[in-house]
CSV table of C-alpha atoms in Angstrom, one decimal:
chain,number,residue,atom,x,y,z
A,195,UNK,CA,-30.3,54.0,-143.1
A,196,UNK,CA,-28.5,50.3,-143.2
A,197,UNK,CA,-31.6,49.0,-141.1
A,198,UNK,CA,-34.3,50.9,-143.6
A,199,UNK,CA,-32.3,49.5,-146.6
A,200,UNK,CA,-32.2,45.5,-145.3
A,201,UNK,CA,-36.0,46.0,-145.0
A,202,UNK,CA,-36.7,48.0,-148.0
A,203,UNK,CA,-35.3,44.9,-149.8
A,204,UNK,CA,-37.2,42.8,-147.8
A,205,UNK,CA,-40.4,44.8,-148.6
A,206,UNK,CA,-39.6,44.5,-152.2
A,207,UNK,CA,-39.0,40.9,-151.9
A,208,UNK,CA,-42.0,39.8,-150.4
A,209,UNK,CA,-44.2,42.1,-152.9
A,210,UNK,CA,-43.0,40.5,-156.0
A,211,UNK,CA,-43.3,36.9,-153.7
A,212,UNK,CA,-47.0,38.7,-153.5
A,213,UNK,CA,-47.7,38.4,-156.9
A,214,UNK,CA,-46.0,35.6,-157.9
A,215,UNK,CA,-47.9,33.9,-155.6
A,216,UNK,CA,-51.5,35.2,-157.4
A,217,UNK,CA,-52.2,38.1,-155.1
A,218,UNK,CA,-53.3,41.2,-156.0
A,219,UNK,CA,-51.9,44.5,-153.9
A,220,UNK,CA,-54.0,46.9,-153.4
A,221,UNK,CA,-53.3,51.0,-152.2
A,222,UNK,CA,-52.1,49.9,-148.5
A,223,UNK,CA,-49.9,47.3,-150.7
A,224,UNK,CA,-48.9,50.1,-152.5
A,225,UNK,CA,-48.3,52.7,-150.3
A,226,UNK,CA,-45.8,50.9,-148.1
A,227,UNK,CA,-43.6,49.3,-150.8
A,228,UNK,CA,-43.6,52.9,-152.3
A,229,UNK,CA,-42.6,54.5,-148.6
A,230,UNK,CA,-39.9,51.4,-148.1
A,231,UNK,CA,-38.4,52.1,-151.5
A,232,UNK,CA,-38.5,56.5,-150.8
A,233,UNK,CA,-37.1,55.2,-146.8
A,234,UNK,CA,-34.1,52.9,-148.4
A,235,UNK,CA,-33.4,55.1,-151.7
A,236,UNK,CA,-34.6,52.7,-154.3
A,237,UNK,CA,-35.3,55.2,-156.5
A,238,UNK,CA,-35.1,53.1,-159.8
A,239,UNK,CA,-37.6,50.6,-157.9
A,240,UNK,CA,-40.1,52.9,-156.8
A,241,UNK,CA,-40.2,54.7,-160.1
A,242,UNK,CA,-40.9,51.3,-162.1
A,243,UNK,CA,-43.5,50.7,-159.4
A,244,UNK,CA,-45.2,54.0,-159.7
A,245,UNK,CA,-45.2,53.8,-163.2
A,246,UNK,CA,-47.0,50.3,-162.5
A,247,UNK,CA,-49.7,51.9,-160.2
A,248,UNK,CA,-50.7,54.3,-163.1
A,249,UNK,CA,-51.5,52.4,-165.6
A,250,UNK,CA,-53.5,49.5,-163.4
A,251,UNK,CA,-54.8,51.8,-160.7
A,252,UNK,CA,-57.6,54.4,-161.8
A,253,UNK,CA,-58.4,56.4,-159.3
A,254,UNK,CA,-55.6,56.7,-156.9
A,255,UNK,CA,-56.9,57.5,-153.5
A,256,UNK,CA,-55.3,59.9,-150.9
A,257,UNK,CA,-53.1,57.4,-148.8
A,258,UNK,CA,-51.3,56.1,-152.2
A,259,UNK,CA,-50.9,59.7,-153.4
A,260,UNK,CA,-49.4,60.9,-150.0
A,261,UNK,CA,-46.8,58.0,-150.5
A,262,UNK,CA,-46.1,59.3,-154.3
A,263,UNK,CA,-45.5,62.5,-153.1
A,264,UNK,CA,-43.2,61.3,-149.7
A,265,UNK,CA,-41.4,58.8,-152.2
A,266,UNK,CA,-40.4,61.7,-154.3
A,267,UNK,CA,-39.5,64.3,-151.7
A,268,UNK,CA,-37.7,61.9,-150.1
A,269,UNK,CA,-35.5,60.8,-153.4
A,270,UNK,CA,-34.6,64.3,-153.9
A,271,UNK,CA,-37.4,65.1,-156.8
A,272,UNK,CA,-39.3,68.1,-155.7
A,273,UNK,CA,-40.5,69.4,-159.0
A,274,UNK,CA,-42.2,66.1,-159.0
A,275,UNK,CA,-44.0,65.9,-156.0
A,276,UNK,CA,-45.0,69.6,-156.6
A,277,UNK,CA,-46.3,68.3,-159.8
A,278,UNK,CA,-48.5,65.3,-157.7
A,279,UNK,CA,-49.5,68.1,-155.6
A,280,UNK,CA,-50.8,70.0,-157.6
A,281,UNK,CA,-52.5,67.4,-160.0
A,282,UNK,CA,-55.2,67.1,-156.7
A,283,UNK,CA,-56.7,70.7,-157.4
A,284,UNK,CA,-59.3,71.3,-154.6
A,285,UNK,CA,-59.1,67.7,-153.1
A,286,UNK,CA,-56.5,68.5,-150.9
A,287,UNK,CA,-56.8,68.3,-147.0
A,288,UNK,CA,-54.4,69.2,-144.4
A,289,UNK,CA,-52.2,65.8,-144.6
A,290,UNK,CA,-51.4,66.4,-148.1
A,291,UNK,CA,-50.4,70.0,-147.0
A,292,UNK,CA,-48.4,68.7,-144.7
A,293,UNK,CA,-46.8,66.1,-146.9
A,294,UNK,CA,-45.6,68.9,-149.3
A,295,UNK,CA,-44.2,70.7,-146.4
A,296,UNK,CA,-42.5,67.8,-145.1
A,297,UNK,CA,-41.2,66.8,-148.8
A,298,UNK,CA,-39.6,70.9,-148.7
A,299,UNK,CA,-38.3,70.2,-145.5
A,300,UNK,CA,-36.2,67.3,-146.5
A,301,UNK,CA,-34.7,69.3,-149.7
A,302,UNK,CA,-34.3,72.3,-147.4
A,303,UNK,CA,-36.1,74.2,-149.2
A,304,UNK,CA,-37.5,77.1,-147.2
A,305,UNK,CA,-38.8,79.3,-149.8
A,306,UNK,CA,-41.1,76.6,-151.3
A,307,UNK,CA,-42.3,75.4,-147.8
A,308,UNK,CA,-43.1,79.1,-147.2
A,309,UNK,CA,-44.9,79.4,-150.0
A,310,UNK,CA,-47.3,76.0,-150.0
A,311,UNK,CA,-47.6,77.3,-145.7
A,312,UNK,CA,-49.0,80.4,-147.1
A,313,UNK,CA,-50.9,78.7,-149.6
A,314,UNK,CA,-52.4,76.5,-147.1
A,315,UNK,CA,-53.6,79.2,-145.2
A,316,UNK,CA,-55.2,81.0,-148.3
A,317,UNK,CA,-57.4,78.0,-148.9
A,318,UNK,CA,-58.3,78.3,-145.6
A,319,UNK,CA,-56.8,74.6,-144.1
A,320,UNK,CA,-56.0,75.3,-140.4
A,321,UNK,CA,-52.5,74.1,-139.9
A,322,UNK,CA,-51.5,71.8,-137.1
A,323,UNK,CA,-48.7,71.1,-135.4
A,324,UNK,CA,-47.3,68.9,-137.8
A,325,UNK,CA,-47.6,71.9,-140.2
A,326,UNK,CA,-45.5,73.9,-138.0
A,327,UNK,CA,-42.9,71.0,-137.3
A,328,UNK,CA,-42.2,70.4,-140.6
A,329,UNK,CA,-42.3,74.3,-141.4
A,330,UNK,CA,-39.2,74.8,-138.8
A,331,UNK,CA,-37.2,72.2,-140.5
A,332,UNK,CA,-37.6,73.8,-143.7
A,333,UNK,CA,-36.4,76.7,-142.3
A,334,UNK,CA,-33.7,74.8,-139.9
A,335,UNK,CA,-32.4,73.3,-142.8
A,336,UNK,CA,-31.9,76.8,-145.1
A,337,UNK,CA,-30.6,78.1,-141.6
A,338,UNK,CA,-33.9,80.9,-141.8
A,339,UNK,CA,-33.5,82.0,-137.9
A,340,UNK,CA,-35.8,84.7,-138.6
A,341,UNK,CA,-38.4,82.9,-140.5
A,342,UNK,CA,-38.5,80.1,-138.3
A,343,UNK,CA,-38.7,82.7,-134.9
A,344,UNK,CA,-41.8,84.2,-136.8
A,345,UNK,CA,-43.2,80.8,-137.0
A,346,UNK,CA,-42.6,79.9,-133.5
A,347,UNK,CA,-44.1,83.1,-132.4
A,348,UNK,CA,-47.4,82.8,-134.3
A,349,UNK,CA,-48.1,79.3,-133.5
A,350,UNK,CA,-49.7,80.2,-130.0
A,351,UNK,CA,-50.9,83.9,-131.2
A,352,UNK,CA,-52.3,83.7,-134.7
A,353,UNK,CA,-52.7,80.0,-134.7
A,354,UNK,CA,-53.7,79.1,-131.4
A,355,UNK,CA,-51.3,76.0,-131.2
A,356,UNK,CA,-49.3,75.5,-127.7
A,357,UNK,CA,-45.9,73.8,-128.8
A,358,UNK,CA,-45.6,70.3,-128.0
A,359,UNK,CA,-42.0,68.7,-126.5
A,360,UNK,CA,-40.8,68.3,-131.0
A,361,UNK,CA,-41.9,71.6,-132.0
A,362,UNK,CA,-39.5,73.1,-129.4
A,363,UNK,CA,-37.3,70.8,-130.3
A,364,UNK,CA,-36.7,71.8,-134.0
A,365,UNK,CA,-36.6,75.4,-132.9
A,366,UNK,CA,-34.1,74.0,-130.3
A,367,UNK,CA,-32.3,73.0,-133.7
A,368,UNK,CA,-32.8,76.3,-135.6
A,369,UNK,CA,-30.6,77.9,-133.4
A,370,UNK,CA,-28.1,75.6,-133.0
A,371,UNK,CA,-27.4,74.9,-136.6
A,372,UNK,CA,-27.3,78.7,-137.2
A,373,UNK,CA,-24.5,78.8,-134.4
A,374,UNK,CA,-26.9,80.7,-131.6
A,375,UNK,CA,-26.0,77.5,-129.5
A,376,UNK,CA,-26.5,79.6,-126.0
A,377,UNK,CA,-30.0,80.6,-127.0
A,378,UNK,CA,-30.7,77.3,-128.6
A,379,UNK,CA,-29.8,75.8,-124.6
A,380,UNK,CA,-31.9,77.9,-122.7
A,381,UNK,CA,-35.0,77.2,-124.8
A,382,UNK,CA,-33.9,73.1,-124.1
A,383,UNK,CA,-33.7,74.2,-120.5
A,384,UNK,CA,-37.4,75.6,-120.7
A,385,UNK,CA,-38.9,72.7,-121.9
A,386,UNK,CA,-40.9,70.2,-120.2
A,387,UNK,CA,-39.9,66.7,-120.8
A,388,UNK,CA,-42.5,63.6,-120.0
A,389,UNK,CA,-40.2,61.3,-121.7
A,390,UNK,CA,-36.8,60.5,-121.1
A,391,UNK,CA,-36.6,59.6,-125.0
A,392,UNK,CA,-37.8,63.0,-125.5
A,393,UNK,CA,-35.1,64.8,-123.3
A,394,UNK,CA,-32.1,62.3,-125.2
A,395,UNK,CA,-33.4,63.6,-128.9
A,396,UNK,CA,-33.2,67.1,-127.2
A,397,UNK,CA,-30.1,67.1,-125.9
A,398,UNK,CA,-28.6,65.0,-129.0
A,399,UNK,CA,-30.1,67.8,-130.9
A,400,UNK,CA,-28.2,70.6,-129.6
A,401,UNK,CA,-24.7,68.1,-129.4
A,402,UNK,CA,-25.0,68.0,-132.9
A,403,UNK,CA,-24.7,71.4,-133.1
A,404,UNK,CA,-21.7,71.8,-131.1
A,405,UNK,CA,-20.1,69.7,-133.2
A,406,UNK,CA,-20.9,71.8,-135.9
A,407,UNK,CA,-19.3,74.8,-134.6
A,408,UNK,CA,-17.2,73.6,-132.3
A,409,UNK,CA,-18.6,74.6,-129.0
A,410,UNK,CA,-17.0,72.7,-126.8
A,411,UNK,CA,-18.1,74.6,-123.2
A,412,UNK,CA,-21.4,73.2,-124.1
A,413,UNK,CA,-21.0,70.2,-126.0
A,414,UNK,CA,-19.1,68.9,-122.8
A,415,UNK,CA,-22.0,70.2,-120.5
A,416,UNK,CA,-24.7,68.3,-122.7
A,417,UNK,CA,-23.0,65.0,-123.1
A,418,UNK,CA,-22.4,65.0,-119.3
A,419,UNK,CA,-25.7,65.3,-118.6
A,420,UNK,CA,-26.5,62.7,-121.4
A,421,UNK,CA,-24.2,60.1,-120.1
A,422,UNK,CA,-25.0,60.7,-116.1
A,423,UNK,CA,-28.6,59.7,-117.3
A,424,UNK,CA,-27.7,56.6,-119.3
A,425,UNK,CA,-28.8,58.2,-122.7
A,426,UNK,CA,-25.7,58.8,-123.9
A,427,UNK,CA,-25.8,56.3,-127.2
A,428,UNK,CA,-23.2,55.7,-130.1
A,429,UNK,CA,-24.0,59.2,-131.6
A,430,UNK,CA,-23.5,60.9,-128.8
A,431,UNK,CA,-20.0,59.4,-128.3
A,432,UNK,CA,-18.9,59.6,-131.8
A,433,UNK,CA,-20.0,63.6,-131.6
A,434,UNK,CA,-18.4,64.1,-128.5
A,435,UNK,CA,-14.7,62.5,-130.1
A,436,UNK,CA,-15.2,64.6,-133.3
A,437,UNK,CA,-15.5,68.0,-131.3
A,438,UNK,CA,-12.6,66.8,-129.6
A,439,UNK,CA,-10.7,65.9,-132.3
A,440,UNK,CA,-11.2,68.9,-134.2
A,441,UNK,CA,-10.0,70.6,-131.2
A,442,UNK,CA,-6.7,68.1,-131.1
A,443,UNK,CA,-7.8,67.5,-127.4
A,444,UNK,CA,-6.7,63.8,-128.3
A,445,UNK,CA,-6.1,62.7,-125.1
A,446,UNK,CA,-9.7,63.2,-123.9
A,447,UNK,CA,-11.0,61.8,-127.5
A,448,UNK,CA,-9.3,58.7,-126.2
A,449,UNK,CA,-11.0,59.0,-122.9
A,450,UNK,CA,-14.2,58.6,-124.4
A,451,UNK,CA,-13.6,56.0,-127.0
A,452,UNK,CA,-12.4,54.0,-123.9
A,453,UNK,CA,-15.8,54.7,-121.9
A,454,UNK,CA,-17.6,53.8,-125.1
A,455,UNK,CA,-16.0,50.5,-125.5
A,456,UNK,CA,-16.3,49.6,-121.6
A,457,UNK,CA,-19.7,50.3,-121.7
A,458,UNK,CA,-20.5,48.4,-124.7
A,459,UNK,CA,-21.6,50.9,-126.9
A,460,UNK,CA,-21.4,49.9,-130.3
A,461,UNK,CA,-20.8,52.6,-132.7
A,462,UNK,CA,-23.0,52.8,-135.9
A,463,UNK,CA,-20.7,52.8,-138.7
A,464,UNK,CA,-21.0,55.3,-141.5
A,465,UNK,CA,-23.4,53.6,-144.7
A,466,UNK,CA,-23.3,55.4,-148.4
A,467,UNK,CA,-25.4,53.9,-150.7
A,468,UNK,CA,-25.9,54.2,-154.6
A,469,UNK,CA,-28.5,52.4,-156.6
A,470,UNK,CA,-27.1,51.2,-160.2
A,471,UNK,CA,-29.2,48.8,-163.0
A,472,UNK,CA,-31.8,48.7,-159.6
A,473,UNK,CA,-29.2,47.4,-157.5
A,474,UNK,CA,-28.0,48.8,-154.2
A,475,UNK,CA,-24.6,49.2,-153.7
A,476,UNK,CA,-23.4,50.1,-149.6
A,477,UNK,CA,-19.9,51.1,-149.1
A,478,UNK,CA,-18.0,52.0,-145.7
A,479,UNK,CA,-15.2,54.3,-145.2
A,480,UNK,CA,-11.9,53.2,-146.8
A,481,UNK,CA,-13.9,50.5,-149.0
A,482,UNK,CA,-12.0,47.3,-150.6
A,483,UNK,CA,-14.8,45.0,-150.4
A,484,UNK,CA,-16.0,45.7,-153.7
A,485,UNK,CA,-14.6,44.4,-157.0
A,486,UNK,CA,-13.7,47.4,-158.5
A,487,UNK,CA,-12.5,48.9,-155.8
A,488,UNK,CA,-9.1,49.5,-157.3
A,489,UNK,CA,-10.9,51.4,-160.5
A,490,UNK,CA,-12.8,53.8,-157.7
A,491,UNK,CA,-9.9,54.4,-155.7
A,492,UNK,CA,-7.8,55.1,-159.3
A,493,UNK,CA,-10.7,57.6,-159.8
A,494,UNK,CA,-10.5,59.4,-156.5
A,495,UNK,CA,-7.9,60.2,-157.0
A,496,UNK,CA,-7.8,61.6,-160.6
A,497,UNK,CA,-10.5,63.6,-159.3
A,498,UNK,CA,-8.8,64.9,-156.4
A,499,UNK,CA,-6.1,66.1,-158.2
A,500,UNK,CA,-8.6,68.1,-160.6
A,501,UNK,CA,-10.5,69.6,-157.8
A,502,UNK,CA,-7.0,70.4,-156.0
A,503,UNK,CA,-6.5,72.4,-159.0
A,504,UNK,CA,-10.4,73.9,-159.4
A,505,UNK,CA,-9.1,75.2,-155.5
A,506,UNK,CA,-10.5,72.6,-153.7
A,507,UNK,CA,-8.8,72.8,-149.9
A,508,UNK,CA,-9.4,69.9,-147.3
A,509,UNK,CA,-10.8,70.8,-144.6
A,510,UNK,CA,-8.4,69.2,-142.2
A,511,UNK,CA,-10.6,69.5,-139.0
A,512,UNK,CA,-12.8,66.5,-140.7
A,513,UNK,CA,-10.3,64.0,-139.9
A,514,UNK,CA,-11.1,63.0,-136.7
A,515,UNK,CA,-8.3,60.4,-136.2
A,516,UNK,CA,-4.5,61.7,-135.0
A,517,UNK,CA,-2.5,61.6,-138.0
A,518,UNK,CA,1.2,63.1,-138.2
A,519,UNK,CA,0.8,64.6,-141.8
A,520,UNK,CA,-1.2,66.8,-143.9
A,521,UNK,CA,-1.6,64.1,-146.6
A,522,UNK,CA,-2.5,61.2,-144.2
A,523,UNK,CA,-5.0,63.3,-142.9
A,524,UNK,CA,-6.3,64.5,-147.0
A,525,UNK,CA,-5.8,60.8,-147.7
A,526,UNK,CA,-8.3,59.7,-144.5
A,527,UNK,CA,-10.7,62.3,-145.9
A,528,UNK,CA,-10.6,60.7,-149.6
A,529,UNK,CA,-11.1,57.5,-147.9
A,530,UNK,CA,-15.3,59.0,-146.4
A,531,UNK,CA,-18.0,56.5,-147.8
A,532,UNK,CA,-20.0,59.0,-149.6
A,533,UNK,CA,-16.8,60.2,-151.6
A,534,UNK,CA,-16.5,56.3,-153.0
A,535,UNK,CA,-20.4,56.2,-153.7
A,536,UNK,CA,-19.9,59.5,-156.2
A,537,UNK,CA,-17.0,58.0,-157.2
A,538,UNK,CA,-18.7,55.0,-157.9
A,539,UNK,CA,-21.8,56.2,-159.0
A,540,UNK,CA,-19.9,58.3,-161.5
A,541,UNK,CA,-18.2,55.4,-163.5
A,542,UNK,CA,-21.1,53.0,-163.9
A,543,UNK,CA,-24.1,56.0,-164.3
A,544,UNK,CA,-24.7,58.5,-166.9
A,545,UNK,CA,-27.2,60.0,-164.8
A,546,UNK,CA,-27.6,62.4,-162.3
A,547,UNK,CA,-25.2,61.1,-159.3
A,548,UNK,CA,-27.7,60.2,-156.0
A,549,UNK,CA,-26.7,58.8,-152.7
A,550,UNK,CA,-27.6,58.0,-149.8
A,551,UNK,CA,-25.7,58.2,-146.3
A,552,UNK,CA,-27.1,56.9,-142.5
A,553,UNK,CA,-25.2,59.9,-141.4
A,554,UNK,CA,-24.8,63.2,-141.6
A,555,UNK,CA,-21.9,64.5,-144.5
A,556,UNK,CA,-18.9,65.8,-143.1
A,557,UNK,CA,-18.1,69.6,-143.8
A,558,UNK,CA,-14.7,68.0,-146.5
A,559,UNK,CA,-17.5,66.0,-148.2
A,560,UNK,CA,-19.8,68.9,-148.2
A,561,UNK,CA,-16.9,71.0,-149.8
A,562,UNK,CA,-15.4,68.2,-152.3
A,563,UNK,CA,-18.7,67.6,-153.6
A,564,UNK,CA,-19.7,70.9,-154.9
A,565,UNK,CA,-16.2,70.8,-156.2
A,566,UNK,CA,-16.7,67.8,-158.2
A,567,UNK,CA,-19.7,68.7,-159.5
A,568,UNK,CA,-17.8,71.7,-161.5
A,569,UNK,CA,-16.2,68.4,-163.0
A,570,UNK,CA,-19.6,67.1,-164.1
A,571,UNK,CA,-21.3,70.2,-165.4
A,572,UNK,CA,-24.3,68.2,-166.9
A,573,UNK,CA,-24.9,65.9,-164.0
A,574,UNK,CA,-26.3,66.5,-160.3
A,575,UNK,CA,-24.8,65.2,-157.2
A,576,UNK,CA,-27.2,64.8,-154.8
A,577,UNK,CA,-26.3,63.5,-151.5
A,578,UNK,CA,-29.1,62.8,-148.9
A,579,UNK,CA,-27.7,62.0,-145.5
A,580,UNK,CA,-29.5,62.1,-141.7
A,581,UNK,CA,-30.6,65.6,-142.3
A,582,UNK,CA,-31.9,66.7,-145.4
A,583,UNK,CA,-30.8,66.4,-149.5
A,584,UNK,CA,-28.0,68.3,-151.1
A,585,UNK,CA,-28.2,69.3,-154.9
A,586,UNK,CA,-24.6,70.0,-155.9
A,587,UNK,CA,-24.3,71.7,-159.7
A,588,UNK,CA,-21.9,73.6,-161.1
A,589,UNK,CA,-20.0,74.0,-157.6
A,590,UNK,CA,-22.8,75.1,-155.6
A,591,UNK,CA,-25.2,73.6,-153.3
A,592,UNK,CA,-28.9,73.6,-153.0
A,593,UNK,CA,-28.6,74.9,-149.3
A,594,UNK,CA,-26.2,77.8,-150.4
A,595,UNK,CA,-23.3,75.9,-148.2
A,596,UNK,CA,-24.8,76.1,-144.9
């Protein structure tokens, strides 16, 4: 996300340079300043834009309106981009089916991305392999095994598809995520790989999973098979310590760290970002770079001591660095980046809390969050990291805490 926020900016930038320089933007203008600002979460940016695009453009055309409806999936508004959706009537084709799919896909929700599939099909658009891609992540990210199996199985007989290398590769990830990690590596041992870039987001796939639950028989088989063919890269790694660490296996956490630093491999430091006034603000784990930083950290902490007493209990197996006490380790995990962006977010916002993280939320952060939103009754937290959007309210989350 750090890279797609330096050139969202830049985008921005250079279209207001655009127009101070005389030069009118037209829907291809549009559509990618709208797509860099959904890409690098400038939500109070795009809106203003949008709003802009309304009243000076008359008749939108399909590539503008596809970007409208990606810039608000991808902000965490669905209701919205149901609501561009369905402004369109009959003028919909199968992209803009397959944007609305994609859009439920990044919120996780399965339900509506059932729904519009079954929709889709009533108004008799013949879905393609994107439809079905974007279907299984829908259902990858509610953890619908059963939904996405059904899927899988009537792409070839009802739809006449043939899954391509990504297709098997998100049902690669249904399985995983919902813990069936042996079934999830016999389907990656089935499939035919032309690309060695292919193969890596494969096998990365179903490390991630290990590392949610902890399978280390396999986790250790994929990532030795990742690094014996080069494509081990900095997620790899870090997956590979974590599983180890929550196992306490530090010695061989330290193994690895040591390969990664002789081989060079840089590891991609965790980015949470809020967006205040219109400005971004980016902060790292155990943040003191900002000027308030001693007000957010004050905060923290008030608000872990409420959520300790709401029942809030770390989950210790998040910190991934060998501590000798339970409250380094709590401490560590009040230290994560997305836990100062709430913070953050919370003190200079009235407004629904919304961040945005390069990587994927920790299980603790998962956990605290829903907590803290008990805190905030009239305010959502929502939380976008590498895989999909989390709505936290009233101590629940929009993917039911999977």
């Amino acid at each position: 996300m750090y890279g797609c926020t330096e050139r969202s900016n830049l985008a921005v930038q250079t279209y207001q340079k655009m127009l101070q320089d005389g030069f009118a933007p037209n829907e291809i203008t549009y559509s990618i300043v709208i797509i860099s600002c959904a890409n690098g979460a400038l939500m109070e940016i795009g809106d203003k834009l949008i709003k802009t695009i309304e009243n000076k453009v008359q008749q939108m055309g399909p590539i503008l309106i596809n970007s409208i409806m990606l810039f608000y999936g991808k902000t965490g508004n669905l209701e919205r981009a149901v609501e561009v959706f369905e402004s369109l009537g009959d003028k919909k084709n199968v992209i803009t089916w397959n944007v609305i799919l994609q859009c439920c896909a990044v919120s996780g929700s399965s339900e509506e991305a059932s729904r519009f599939f079954g929709l889709m099909i009533e108004n008799g658009i013949e879905p393609n392999l994107k439809s079905i891609g974007s279907l299984l992540n829908a259902h990858s990210h509610s953890l619908n095994v059963e939904g996405a199996k059904d899927v899988f199985d009537q792409m070839l007989n009802k739809y006449n598809l043939i899954p391509d290398v990504h297709t098997q590769i998100s049902m690669v990830d249904v399985l995983g995520r919902s813990g069936a990690i042996e079934q999830a590596e016999d389907l990656l041992n089935s499939v035919c790989f032309d690309l060695v870039s292919d193969e890596a987001f494969g096998l990365s796939t179903l490390l991630g999973a290990c590392r949610i639950h902890g399978n280390l028989d396999v986790a250790e088989r994929i990532f030795t098979k990742l690094d014996s063919m080069g494509l081990a890269d900095s997620a790899s790694y870090v997956s590979m310590m974590n599983i180890y660490a929550k196992y306490e296996l530090w010695d061989k956490r330290a193994n690895v760290h040591a390969e990664m630093q002789r081989k060079g491999v840089k590891r991609t430091p965790g980015i949470s970002q809020v967006e205040v006034n219109g400005m971004p603000h980016k902060f790292v784990v155990s943040d003191r770079s900002f000027s308030s930083h001693e007000q957010v950290h004050d905060f923290l902490s008030e608000i872990r001591s409420k959520v300790m007493d709401l029942g809030y209990n770390p989950d210790l197996k998040c910190a991934t660095r060998q501590m000798s006490t339970r409250e380094e380790k709590i401490q560590h995990l009040w230290e994560h980046s997305e836990k100062i962006a709430v913070a953050f977010a919370l003190l200079n916002t009235g407004t629904d809390v919304v961040v945005t993280k390069n990587l994927r939320m920790c299980e603790d952060c998962h956990k605290a969050s829903a907590y803290i939103s008990m805190l905030y009754p009239d305010r959502k937290i929502k939380i976008r990291d590498a895989s999909r959007f989390h709505t936290f309210k009233n101590g629940k989350c929009s993917c039911n805490n999977k």
